[in-house]
Amino acid sequence: MKILLRPTKATRLIAPFIVVSAILILGGCTYFNNIPPVSTLENPTRSRTLGDYEVAGNVLAVQVCASCHGLSGQTQSPMVPNLAGQQREYIINQLQDYRDRTRSNKYAVQFMWGMAGSLTDKQIQELADYFSRQVPKSAAIVTGDPSTFARGKEIFENGIPAKGVVQCNSCHGPKGEGMATFPRIAGQHTYYLIQQLNVWKQPVKKEFMEVGGNTWAPRTVKFARPHGVLMLNEEQNLSYEDIKAVAGYLSTLP
Amino acid sequence: MQILKTYKGLASFLFGTLLYCISLNYAEALPLFSRQTDQNCVACHAGGQYPELTPYGRYFKLTGYTLGKRQNIPVSVQFVGGAATSTNGNNGTGQVNQSGKLEANYAFLNFGGKISDNFGAFSQWYYAFNEQVSGNGSIPNQNQFAADIQDWRYADRYVGDSTDTIKDFIWGASLNNYAGATDVWNSSPMWMYPYMGSTRNYSTYGLPFNTRLSAYSIHNPGVGVYAYINRNFYVEADLYQSGGSGALSWLTYPATNSNPNNAPVYLQGVNPYVRLAYQSDERAGHNWMVGVLGANINQYSSCTTIANSGSYKGSTPICGAINSPALSSGTVQYQDRAVDGQYQYLVDPHTVTAQARYTKETISDPNGILYSNANNKTNSLMTKISYVYNATYGAAVAFQNITGTADAFYGTNAVTGAALNPNSAAWIPSIWYQPLQNVRLTYQYTAFTKYNGGTTNYNGLGTNASANNASWLYLWIAM
């Protein structure tokens, strides 16, 4: 006698649903949890695989960095530095310092620690290639008090020997174009330059803040730029007026 | 949408599966987006005054919340509570004499963030403490868990060369539950100041409850598509439909036709919402936007509303469950047309932002469901300006004004008063202190200079507009 394993009507209705569901769960979870579409890793125009450690630096540059630093490395906000034509070695140093959380000025903590946190050394080098090759921003137009401008020019070219402040162009190049680990400062935003000069001017500055998006554990952050220790000597003796003067002058350098 | 309705069970199951997959694979969270990007709130929120977005915040939202690394526990929570004072039970909610007692108002549950490289979500749910849930003053306040703003997105982005005509093109689609939930400017109805109000005192939200714009009140499932070109030109179109039952009813939870306190909004067919905007580049820290937005909403009322309506002229509808739609009674048709604009100056430590929106609304109600006139018009102006120092100390002031045709009935809550019109005006100043980016203590005051058509004795019972003034000291914590 044949025993037919005859499914009930309900079972017949539910069975395909279960099979389809199992496929969807397996397929869906696999998709969501594992597979970046590898073909887009090198495609700067379309890639959204931005969290992948194999994604190319130039893809990150246009899809992520450009949101604030501009496609051409020229920025709109004075808080965000121009990167076009920046020294390659300098960009590498700074991105590594952001990633390792050793460059800890305020905006570094708020913006760049997160941005650089997952970068590989290879990506950092590719990003440095991308931005260092771009044409530097045309300089800001000279405005404001001529005597302040002259003071800035004086500090840039001759320093303040009486205070032991060395002239900027001795390391940053005759036109402020930078050299290797010394950054390009010509044509940079005045606001940004002042902020950074103040990091060295006030080497003990601290702020109680949340870091890296961790709202459970705010802590005191000591502002620092470890690759800029040479600047500490220069800035301690530079007055706030002189900082403004030299920053304003630098922004007008082509 | 119809397919989703038919396969309600399957769709719900798939959604559950999706949530399961998301929750399976994550390790730390809160607040969600900050942990996802490892950036501080000020990166996306202007001067830290969430929910106002910076240019980068707009980019983050429009690319589908996908930037950063996906979280293992994609959840954050928020709490809002404080002390409100007022002298009059206002806005038709039947609330009286807030005496400054400390009360919890909302607990929010947020989840979503990055799901895949192209999918992300902003999904907000709230638990309201002792809220006036029905808008009907005779029903007591209750606690309620409900779906708040939902914005589930697919987004993609093309980036060309900096010399191309189209060098940056973001496009995407959204499943959401409020017209304008998708918007990235804070002059749009969903995201405009005041950013928080008390569950116990609706004056803290500004203009009277019953004359708030209809586009704002569409709490319904909708799908839309959008594009953002060169970070200058924005265009979006959405279609909204009823959500009281079917596969998308979770978007309007807990509204059902059998829930006496929370009737779904029943819409006739699909209802369009359109948004166009021009966003300027940033110059020396300044940026601005001008835009237009509009919505056409054809809304049925529930049988309960018809039964309570004093102006209804049609035949008695045949009804099922207590809050089922009265389809035979026809619809109230709203047409909203608005122009809006925003200005931002964002250079630390200074943040200055300003928003304004002017809306013309025409309301057609031939059967007198909510209005006694067959046609009404309102014009409203909503503005706000704020300053924040060092993302810590802030102050804002808003001015809201609405004028409209005279009618004995306006919305579900009758305009009581001699003038029989909705003309109202309110000032809403506030100051706040934000010692940490996720903790904000705010004092907010609402002062009415006109209320339902009058400044003094507006309702013929001796009540002055100022009797509806309210103050609110509250704490907002996000974790």
XYZ file of C-alpha atoms in Angstrom:
733
model
C 0.000 0.000 0.000
C 1.291 3.387 -0.944
C 1.397 5.937 1.756
C 1.070 9.287 0.133
C 2.609 12.105 2.054
C -0.111 14.450 1.060
C 0.433 18.018 2.180
C -2.496 19.882 3.592
C -3.761 22.946 1.786
C -2.141 25.201 4.333
C 1.208 23.467 3.965
C 1.032 23.775 0.220
C 0.423 27.463 0.566
C 3.153 28.023 3.105
C 5.889 25.812 1.615
C 6.866 28.033 -1.318
C 6.733 31.001 0.994
C 9.209 29.335 3.333
C 11.517 28.343 0.482
C 11.433 31.815 -1.022
C 11.967 33.344 2.411
C 14.967 31.153 3.114
C 16.530 32.161 -0.182
C 15.781 35.807 0.487
C 17.206 35.685 4.001
C 20.380 33.961 2.909
C 20.751 36.041 -0.201
C 19.788 39.275 1.496
C 22.072 38.883 4.486
C 24.943 37.818 2.275
C 24.448 40.819 0.097
C 24.017 43.295 2.896
C 26.834 41.989 5.020
C 29.555 40.967 2.659
C 29.788 41.842 -0.956
C 30.949 45.174 -2.243
C 30.596 45.314 -6.030
C 34.287 44.935 -6.790
C 34.027 46.439 -10.245
C 33.356 49.891 -8.837
C 36.392 50.047 -6.575
C 38.391 51.860 -9.240
C 35.595 53.928 -10.752
C 35.657 57.484 -9.425
C 32.528 58.578 -11.234
C 30.134 56.035 -9.787
C 31.590 54.084 -6.890
C 29.640 53.996 -3.655
C 31.809 51.278 -2.104
C 33.421 53.956 -0.030
C 33.865 51.943 3.123
C 35.962 49.317 1.368
C 39.641 49.366 2.227
C 40.468 48.422 -1.356
C 38.706 51.375 -2.918
C 41.134 53.590 -4.822
C 42.287 56.905 -3.351
C 41.089 58.946 -6.307
C 37.600 57.453 -5.827
C 37.581 58.598 -2.204
C 38.905 61.986 -3.268
C 36.021 62.782 -5.588
C 33.235 60.924 -3.773
C 34.075 61.868 -0.178
C 36.843 64.461 0.275
C 35.523 66.677 -2.515
C 32.314 67.250 -0.553
C 34.220 69.776 1.542
C 37.635 70.155 -0.139
C 36.242 70.527 -3.658
C 36.705 68.432 -6.776
C 39.689 70.553 -7.726
C 41.038 70.744 -4.185
C 39.792 74.305 -3.865
C 37.389 74.896 -1.047
C 34.401 77.162 -0.509
C 34.441 77.388 3.273
C 37.247 79.340 4.965
C 37.288 76.668 7.694
C 38.367 74.023 5.204
C 41.902 74.239 3.764
C 42.632 74.242 0.045
C 44.464 71.071 -0.891
C 45.208 71.792 -4.552
C 48.948 71.761 -5.093
C 49.651 70.893 -1.474
C 52.914 69.059 -0.839
C 52.517 65.302 -1.223
C 54.605 64.372 1.834
C 52.761 66.892 3.955
C 49.351 65.436 3.017
C 50.611 61.939 3.828
C 51.911 63.051 7.231
C 48.712 64.827 8.144
C 46.347 62.073 7.026
C 48.361 59.576 9.044
C 48.219 61.874 12.042
C 44.430 62.187 11.678
C 44.054 58.459 11.315
C 46.256 57.808 14.347
C 44.497 60.610 16.229
C 47.730 62.423 17.027
C 46.844 65.644 15.188
C 44.273 66.928 17.609
C 43.338 70.513 16.891
C 39.612 71.154 17.250
C 38.494 70.610 13.657
C 40.780 67.611 13.319
C 38.894 65.955 16.163
C 35.445 67.024 14.987
C 35.789 66.329 11.269
C 38.981 64.598 10.196
C 39.424 61.828 12.749
C 36.295 60.225 11.396
C 37.163 60.891 7.770
C 40.669 59.456 7.972
C 39.979 56.742 10.522
C 39.713 53.851 8.095
C 42.276 54.908 5.480
C 45.046 52.519 4.502
C 48.603 53.705 3.816
C 48.014 53.006 0.145
C 44.847 55.090 0.085
C 46.629 57.919 1.879
C 49.396 57.933 -0.736
C 46.853 57.922 -3.536
C 44.950 60.795 -1.938
C 48.194 62.737 -1.600
C 48.934 62.063 -5.284
C 45.475 63.270 -6.257
C 45.511 66.576 -4.417
C 49.217 67.427 -4.808
C 48.892 67.257 -8.606
C 46.100 69.804 -8.796
C 46.561 73.414 -9.766
C 46.767 75.640 -6.677
C 44.001 78.105 -6.040
C 44.432 81.586 -7.419
C 45.342 83.929 -4.616
C 42.954 86.097 -2.651
C 42.747 89.724 -3.688
C 44.710 92.113 -1.498
C 42.298 93.933 0.779
C 42.446 95.728 4.092
C 45.063 97.855 5.760
C 48.274 98.280 3.667
C 50.414 98.486 6.799
C 49.073 95.109 8.016
C 49.841 93.670 4.612
C 53.362 95.096 4.763
C 53.807 93.678 8.261
C 52.769 90.222 7.029
C 55.157 90.473 4.105
C 57.948 91.529 6.434
C 57.414 88.533 8.729
C 57.180 86.142 5.789
C 60.410 87.389 4.232
C 62.518 88.443 7.194
C 60.926 87.070 10.370
C 61.158 89.041 13.615
C 64.818 88.634 14.628
C 64.309 90.493 17.932
C 61.766 87.864 19.042
C 63.561 84.911 17.514
C 60.836 84.378 14.893
C 62.404 82.878 11.758
C 61.145 84.050 8.374
C 58.470 81.735 6.915
C 60.088 81.457 3.505
C 63.164 79.786 4.897
C 61.246 76.516 5.184
C 58.004 77.089 3.270
C 59.814 78.244 0.129
C 60.386 81.685 -1.382
C 56.802 81.845 -2.640
C 55.225 79.882 0.211
C 54.811 76.906 -2.097
C 56.108 74.480 0.507
C 58.674 71.742 0.257
C 58.142 68.052 1.065
C 56.906 67.932 4.666
C 56.676 71.720 4.842
C 53.206 72.610 3.576
C 52.198 75.016 0.863
C 50.855 78.070 2.660
C 50.519 80.388 -0.319
C 46.898 81.090 -1.255
C 45.537 79.351 1.825
C 42.435 80.729 3.599
C 43.296 83.437 6.123
C 40.849 81.973 8.617
C 42.356 78.500 8.376
C 45.918 79.803 8.738
C 44.985 81.781 11.851
C 43.338 78.723 13.409
C 46.402 76.585 12.797
C 48.895 79.217 13.927
C 46.908 79.473 17.142
C 47.369 75.746 17.762
C 51.091 76.431 18.176
C 50.560 79.777 19.817
C 48.597 78.068 22.602
C 50.326 74.686 22.959
C 48.552 73.917 26.231
C 45.028 74.522 24.948
C 42.541 71.845 25.954
C 38.870 71.329 25.417
C 36.393 68.959 27.022
C 34.617 67.430 24.071
C 33.227 64.317 22.533
C 35.565 62.632 20.139
C 35.061 60.388 17.190
C 31.306 60.492 17.559
C 31.437 58.755 20.922
C 28.772 60.457 22.970
C 29.245 58.119 25.914
C 32.765 59.218 26.679
C 33.561 62.911 26.296
C 37.096 63.698 27.366
C 39.648 66.453 27.546
C 41.494 66.815 24.275
C 44.854 68.556 24.250
C 45.276 70.381 20.961
C 48.420 69.342 19.121
C 50.033 68.964 15.708
C 52.967 66.592 16.223
C 54.440 67.074 12.762
C 54.558 70.792 13.319
C 56.698 70.960 16.466
C 59.153 73.223 14.671
C 56.417 75.841 14.657
C 56.169 75.951 18.448
C 59.241 78.161 18.755
C 58.052 80.521 16.083
C 54.534 80.960 17.339
C 55.105 81.475 21.059
C 56.612 84.834 20.277
C 54.252 85.869 17.546
C 51.506 88.230 18.682
C 47.881 87.717 17.625
C 48.144 90.838 15.467
C 51.196 89.424 13.725
C 49.439 86.093 13.192
C 46.573 87.896 11.489
C 48.978 89.976 9.402
C 51.034 87.062 8.166
C 47.965 84.871 7.531
C 46.352 87.658 5.517
C 49.531 88.133 3.517
C 49.901 84.408 2.788
C 46.342 84.196 1.456
C 47.303 86.696 -1.257
C 50.382 84.790 -2.461
C 49.819 83.218 -5.879
C 2.077 50.116 -3.893
C -0.958 47.987 -4.733
C 1.305 44.955 -5.000
C 2.655 45.662 -1.571
C -0.872 45.856 -0.255
C -1.716 42.489 -1.743
C 1.343 40.828 -0.268
C 1.154 42.474 3.084
C 2.437 39.435 4.947
C 5.349 38.908 2.622
C 6.319 42.559 2.653
C 6.170 42.724 6.433
C 8.270 39.581 6.585
C 10.853 40.993 4.202
C 11.035 44.154 6.192
C 11.520 42.119 9.354
C 14.240 40.159 7.603
C 15.942 43.360 6.606
C 15.896 44.627 10.172
C 17.197 41.283 11.359
C 20.079 41.407 8.892
C 20.922 44.920 9.919
C 20.910 44.068 13.592
C 22.925 40.908 12.997
C 26.123 42.505 11.950
C 26.952 45.524 14.076
C 28.894 46.562 17.151
C 28.541 50.065 18.482
C 26.254 52.988 17.906
C 24.865 56.140 19.498
C 23.922 58.705 18.362
C 23.771 56.731 15.278
C 25.108 58.950 12.536
C 27.893 60.372 14.653
C 29.166 56.903 15.439
C 28.773 55.856 11.853
C 30.942 58.700 10.554
C 33.135 59.080 13.657
C 32.471 62.784 13.322
C 31.020 65.232 15.787
C 27.506 66.627 15.489
C 28.786 69.996 14.234
C 29.984 68.353 11.013
C 26.385 67.936 9.875
C 24.402 70.257 12.171
C 24.825 74.027 11.906
C 26.403 75.208 15.143
C 25.349 71.903 16.682
C 21.699 73.051 16.642
C 20.227 69.794 15.399
C 18.280 69.261 13.212
C 19.627 72.180 11.122
C 21.934 70.862 8.428
C 25.269 72.188 7.176
C 26.223 71.803 3.492
C 28.012 68.596 4.429
C 24.975 67.420 6.396
C 22.825 67.922 3.321
C 25.266 65.862 1.305
C 25.155 63.121 3.948
C 21.361 62.949 3.896
C 21.027 63.125 0.121
C 23.524 60.313 -0.383
C 21.247 58.142 1.704
C 22.994 58.286 5.100
C 25.556 55.852 3.683
C 28.829 57.628 4.447
C 30.947 56.016 7.134
C 30.928 52.513 8.484
C 27.818 50.505 9.145
C 27.043 50.007 12.800
C 26.442 46.730 14.589
C 23.788 48.270 16.799
C 22.295 50.936 14.540
C 20.324 52.605 17.294
C 20.309 55.800 19.250
C 17.905 57.217 21.779
C 16.795 60.697 22.708
C 14.925 62.055 25.643
C 13.012 65.318 25.952
C 11.504 66.562 29.162
C 10.955 69.766 31.056
C 8.571 72.146 32.686
C 5.894 74.081 30.810
C 3.743 76.875 32.104
C 0.648 78.446 30.598
C -2.583 79.979 31.751
C -5.055 78.714 29.171
C -5.782 75.297 27.811
C -4.897 76.117 24.275
C -5.126 75.014 20.704
C -8.288 73.093 21.383
C -6.481 70.353 23.185
C -8.329 70.797 26.417
C -5.176 71.287 28.429
C -5.228 73.775 31.230
C -2.947 75.480 33.664
C 0.469 74.065 33.147
C 2.093 74.974 36.396
C 5.771 74.377 35.771
C 5.806 70.795 36.960
C 8.738 68.747 35.637
C 7.415 66.240 33.142
C 8.814 63.787 30.642
C 7.638 64.546 27.117
C 9.239 62.262 24.582
C 11.578 59.327 24.351
C 12.798 58.813 20.806
C 14.184 55.672 19.281
C 16.256 56.228 16.167
C 17.656 53.586 13.966
C 18.905 53.142 10.458
C 22.022 54.785 9.093
C 24.029 52.973 6.510
C 22.475 49.685 5.382
C 24.462 49.077 2.223
C 26.564 51.261 -0.046
C 23.417 52.636 -1.660
C 20.748 52.148 1.021
C 20.320 53.995 4.257
C 17.624 55.149 6.613
C 16.545 57.736 9.110
C 13.892 55.966 11.134
C 12.544 57.760 14.168
C 9.983 56.375 16.608
C 8.738 58.024 19.734
C 7.125 57.264 23.005
C 5.082 60.257 24.054
C 4.348 60.706 27.732
C 0.824 61.768 28.549
C 0.174 63.156 25.078
C -3.046 64.592 23.714
C -3.284 61.911 21.060
C -6.595 62.653 19.389
C -6.757 66.409 18.998
C -10.121 66.011 20.673
C -10.226 67.769 24.012
C -12.760 65.355 25.505
C -10.367 62.399 25.209
C -7.807 62.316 28.014
C -4.085 62.397 27.461
C -2.340 59.088 26.995
C 1.036 57.512 26.596
C 1.702 56.425 23.070
C 4.365 54.682 21.031
C 4.270 55.815 17.429
C 6.110 56.041 14.161
C 7.709 59.450 13.812
C 9.699 60.599 10.783
C 10.728 57.814 8.416
C 13.048 58.282 5.473
C 14.311 55.083 3.848
C 16.539 55.910 0.919
C 18.278 54.569 -2.095
C 20.916 56.957 -3.394
C 23.612 57.016 -6.019
C 26.053 59.663 -7.125
C 27.930 60.508 -10.275
C 31.008 62.678 -9.995
C 32.564 63.976 -13.181
C 35.472 66.244 -13.856
C 35.507 69.693 -12.274
C 35.262 71.217 -15.754
C 32.200 69.188 -16.817
C 28.801 70.855 -17.107
C 27.350 68.252 -14.776
C 30.181 67.516 -12.404
C 28.203 66.268 -9.442
C 24.886 64.463 -9.708
C 23.184 62.845 -6.750
C 19.949 60.991 -7.325
C 17.830 58.671 -5.297
C 14.469 57.471 -4.117
C 12.816 57.580 -0.728
C 10.112 55.743 1.144
C 8.905 58.189 3.759
C 5.873 59.173 5.770
C 5.586 62.975 5.772
C 5.600 65.412 2.882
C 8.969 67.080 3.252
C 10.538 64.507 5.573
C 13.110 64.143 2.825
C 13.984 67.832 2.734
C 17.462 69.096 3.604
C 16.626 72.729 4.337
C 15.095 73.956 7.545
C 12.573 76.235 5.909
C 10.506 73.222 4.858
C 7.427 72.386 6.959
C 8.785 69.208 8.525
C 12.078 70.612 9.696
C 11.365 74.176 10.729
C 11.845 75.800 14.122
C 10.662 75.289 16.829
C 12.400 71.958 16.716
C 10.665 70.599 19.759
C 7.371 71.125 21.508
C 5.791 69.852 24.664
C 3.315 66.974 24.515
C 1.348 68.791 27.190
C 1.219 72.244 25.681
C 0.783 72.706 21.971
C 1.430 76.444 22.196
C 5.096 75.487 22.429
C 4.859 74.575 18.739
C 3.549 78.000 17.715
C 0.448 78.734 15.664
C -2.844 77.119 16.706
C -3.076 73.404 16.140
C -6.050 73.469 13.812
C -4.648 75.990 11.357
C -1.268 74.426 10.844
C -0.579 73.689 7.235
C -2.112 70.586 5.799
C 1.026 69.518 3.963
C 2.678 69.206 7.333
C -0.078 66.991 8.621
C 0.046 64.373 5.898
C 1.243 61.479 7.961
C 1.044 58.916 5.204
C 3.262 56.534 3.290
C 4.833 58.079 0.254
C 7.481 57.339 -2.303
C 9.523 59.901 -4.114
C 12.491 60.486 -6.334
C 14.969 63.334 -6.205
C 18.051 64.735 -7.882
C 20.685 67.229 -6.735
C 22.787 68.657 -9.540
C 26.196 70.279 -9.014
C 25.133 70.827 -5.394
C 23.043 73.733 -6.692
C 19.798 72.521 -8.237
C 17.442 70.287 -6.336
C 14.262 68.681 -7.597
C 12.013 66.178 -5.841
C 8.581 64.667 -6.409
C 6.712 62.347 -4.056
C 3.341 60.629 -4.093
C 1.426 59.959 -0.882
C -1.448 57.613 -0.261
C -3.474 56.230 2.645
C -1.524 54.208 5.132
C -4.063 53.074 7.681
C -3.915 49.468 6.582
C -1.745 47.418 4.279
C 1.928 46.650 4.019
C 3.054 50.198 4.705
C 0.846 50.776 7.730
C 3.936 50.576 9.999
C 4.838 54.003 8.641
C 1.794 55.443 10.407
C 1.748 53.164 13.441
C -0.386 53.030 15.608
C -3.112 54.714 13.553
C -5.773 52.215 12.500
C -9.423 52.537 11.701
C -10.286 50.709 14.919
C -8.103 52.884 17.136
C -10.452 55.469 18.680
C -7.597 57.803 19.591
C -5.536 57.642 16.447
C -7.385 57.670 13.165
C -5.324 57.238 10.029
C -5.303 60.044 7.488
C -7.318 58.744 4.554
C -6.262 60.114 1.203
C -8.026 59.811 -2.110
C -5.717 58.109 -4.602
C -2.171 59.363 -4.870
C -1.338 62.863 -3.736
C 1.637 64.740 -5.160
C 4.278 66.750 -3.325
C 6.865 68.663 -5.356
C 9.974 70.550 -4.271
C 12.414 72.677 -6.284
C 15.352 74.568 -4.829
C 18.470 76.455 -5.753
C 21.309 76.193 -3.255
C 24.139 78.692 -3.624
C 27.804 77.812 -3.363
C 29.515 78.795 -0.133
C 31.374 82.078 -0.179
C 33.480 83.083 2.793
C 31.249 80.964 4.995
C 27.945 82.255 3.604
C 25.438 80.119 1.720
C 21.771 80.570 0.858
C 18.876 78.746 -0.733
C 15.625 79.762 -2.421
C 12.963 77.258 -3.305
C 9.352 76.456 -3.949
C 7.257 73.594 -2.729
C 3.726 72.471 -3.205
C 1.304 69.693 -2.405
C -2.197 68.708 -3.487
C -3.945 66.653 -0.863
C -7.409 65.140 -1.165
C -8.333 63.867 2.233
C -11.271 61.781 3.407
C -12.386 62.106 6.981
C -13.095 59.345 9.434
C -16.633 58.441 10.421
C -15.938 59.798 13.882
C -14.976 63.165 12.435
C -18.136 63.272 10.318
C -20.231 62.348 13.338
C -18.657 65.161 15.355
C -18.737 67.711 12.560
C -20.989 70.695 13.173
C -20.774 71.883 9.596
C -21.371 68.661 7.669
C -24.018 69.007 4.964
C -23.885 65.601 3.263
C -25.807 62.417 3.877
C -24.879 60.202 6.804
C -22.102 57.822 5.745
C -22.314 54.059 6.202
C -19.489 53.200 8.548
C -17.707 50.157 9.895
C -15.031 50.475 12.549
C -15.037 53.541 14.734
C -12.406 55.422 12.741
C -13.020 53.940 9.328
C -13.055 56.374 6.408
C -16.321 58.022 5.373
C -15.734 57.493 1.661
C -19.218 58.516 0.587
C -18.828 61.919 2.234
C -16.194 63.086 -0.251
C -12.912 64.782 0.440
C -11.487 68.019 1.689
C -9.003 69.251 -0.915
C -5.937 71.201 0.127
C -3.594 72.930 -2.286
C -0.410 74.308 -0.780
C 1.952 76.548 -2.692
C 4.972 77.901 -0.877
C 8.173 79.827 -1.478
C 10.953 79.437 1.037
C 14.516 80.412 1.660
C 17.417 79.833 3.981
C 20.616 81.668 4.842
C 23.593 80.276 6.741
C 26.874 81.727 7.951
C 29.063 78.964 9.274
C 32.488 80.015 10.477
C 33.403 78.754 13.911
C 32.807 80.082 16.535
C 29.914 81.948 14.864
C 26.833 80.341 13.375
C 24.027 82.485 11.985
C 21.070 80.847 10.287
C 17.745 82.190 9.070
C 14.760 80.609 7.393
C 11.475 81.864 5.977
C 8.538 80.290 4.234
C 5.411 81.887 2.779
C 2.532 79.552 1.997
C -0.765 80.059 0.214
C -3.266 77.344 0.922
C -6.646 76.883 -0.718
C -9.122 74.566 0.915
C -12.134 73.152 -0.860
C -14.723 71.387 1.284
C -18.032 71.209 -0.650
C -19.708 68.924 1.883
C -18.740 70.954 4.908
C -16.806 68.169 6.593
C -14.366 70.429 8.396
C -15.302 73.913 7.190
C -18.643 75.606 6.737
C -17.496 77.508 3.650
C -17.110 75.519 0.467
C -13.852 77.375 -0.182
C -11.325 78.910 2.179
C -7.892 80.426 1.749
C -5.053 80.962 4.183
C -1.720 82.752 3.870
C 0.998 82.020 6.343
C 4.475 83.310 6.989
C 6.935 81.363 9.102
C 10.331 82.869 9.900
C 13.193 82.278 12.270
C 16.701 83.569 12.861
C 19.269 82.157 15.245
C 22.797 82.716 16.435
C 25.032 80.140 18.075
C 28.382 80.823 19.664
C 30.969 78.063 19.726
C 28.228 75.448 19.212
C 27.458 75.995 22.900
C 25.398 79.127 23.518
C 22.455 79.819 21.255
C 19.533 82.153 20.817
C 16.730 82.206 18.299
C 13.546 84.072 17.589
C 10.730 83.069 15.304
C 7.759 84.975 13.997
C 4.764 83.085 12.689
C 1.696 84.652 11.145
C -1.397 83.249 9.497
C -4.400 84.978 7.943
C -7.388 83.411 6.294
C -10.991 83.720 5.218
C -13.549 83.901 7.970
C -15.318 80.663 8.777
C -17.103 79.354 11.821
C -15.199 76.072 11.524
C -11.536 75.501 10.801
C -10.348 71.922 10.861
C -11.357 69.481 13.522
C -11.270 72.097 16.230
C -13.772 74.843 15.736
C -12.544 78.411 15.742
C -14.330 79.818 18.711
C -14.662 83.523 18.581
C -16.237 86.683 17.466
C -14.025 87.121 14.405
C -14.517 83.549 13.177
C -11.221 83.549 11.346
C -7.886 81.847 11.909
C -5.783 85.016 11.968
C -3.046 84.432 14.491
C 0.472 85.636 15.130
C 3.132 84.351 17.477
C 6.677 85.166 18.498
C 8.831 82.285 19.708
C 12.116 83.341 21.273
C 14.425 80.797 22.831
C 17.865 80.539 24.377
C 19.884 77.410 24.899
C 23.026 76.043 26.435
C 24.736 73.005 25.019
C 27.570 71.947 27.331
C 28.130 68.826 25.254
C 27.054 68.227 21.707
C 24.335 65.788 22.755
C 22.932 67.687 25.733
C 20.875 70.819 25.224
C 19.015 72.856 27.808
C 16.529 75.262 26.227
C 14.170 77.914 27.467
C 11.511 78.635 24.883
C 8.665 81.116 25.070
C 5.637 81.474 22.826
C 3.913 84.847 22.808
C 0.697 85.286 20.835
C -0.082 88.794 19.656
C -3.197 87.553 17.878
C -5.148 84.355 18.323
C -8.044 83.136 16.160
C -8.776 86.601 14.873
C -8.327 88.758 17.926
C -5.893 90.190 20.410
C -8.315 90.845 23.241
C -11.443 88.871 24.001
C -10.997 86.878 20.789
C -13.568 84.249 21.674
C -16.266 86.436 23.155
C -15.654 84.847 26.550
C -13.120 87.409 27.682
C -10.015 85.443 26.701
C -7.069 87.403 25.350
C -4.564 86.082 22.828
C -1.840 86.304 25.443
C -3.673 83.782 27.614
C -2.307 81.153 25.240
C 1.302 82.167 25.844
C 3.493 79.373 27.073
C 6.974 78.987 28.435
C 8.925 75.780 28.391
C 12.231 74.893 29.986
C 13.396 71.567 28.678
C 16.305 69.235 28.368
C 17.146 67.354 25.185
C 19.562 64.472 25.512
C 20.688 62.221 22.692
C 22.665 59.064 23.207
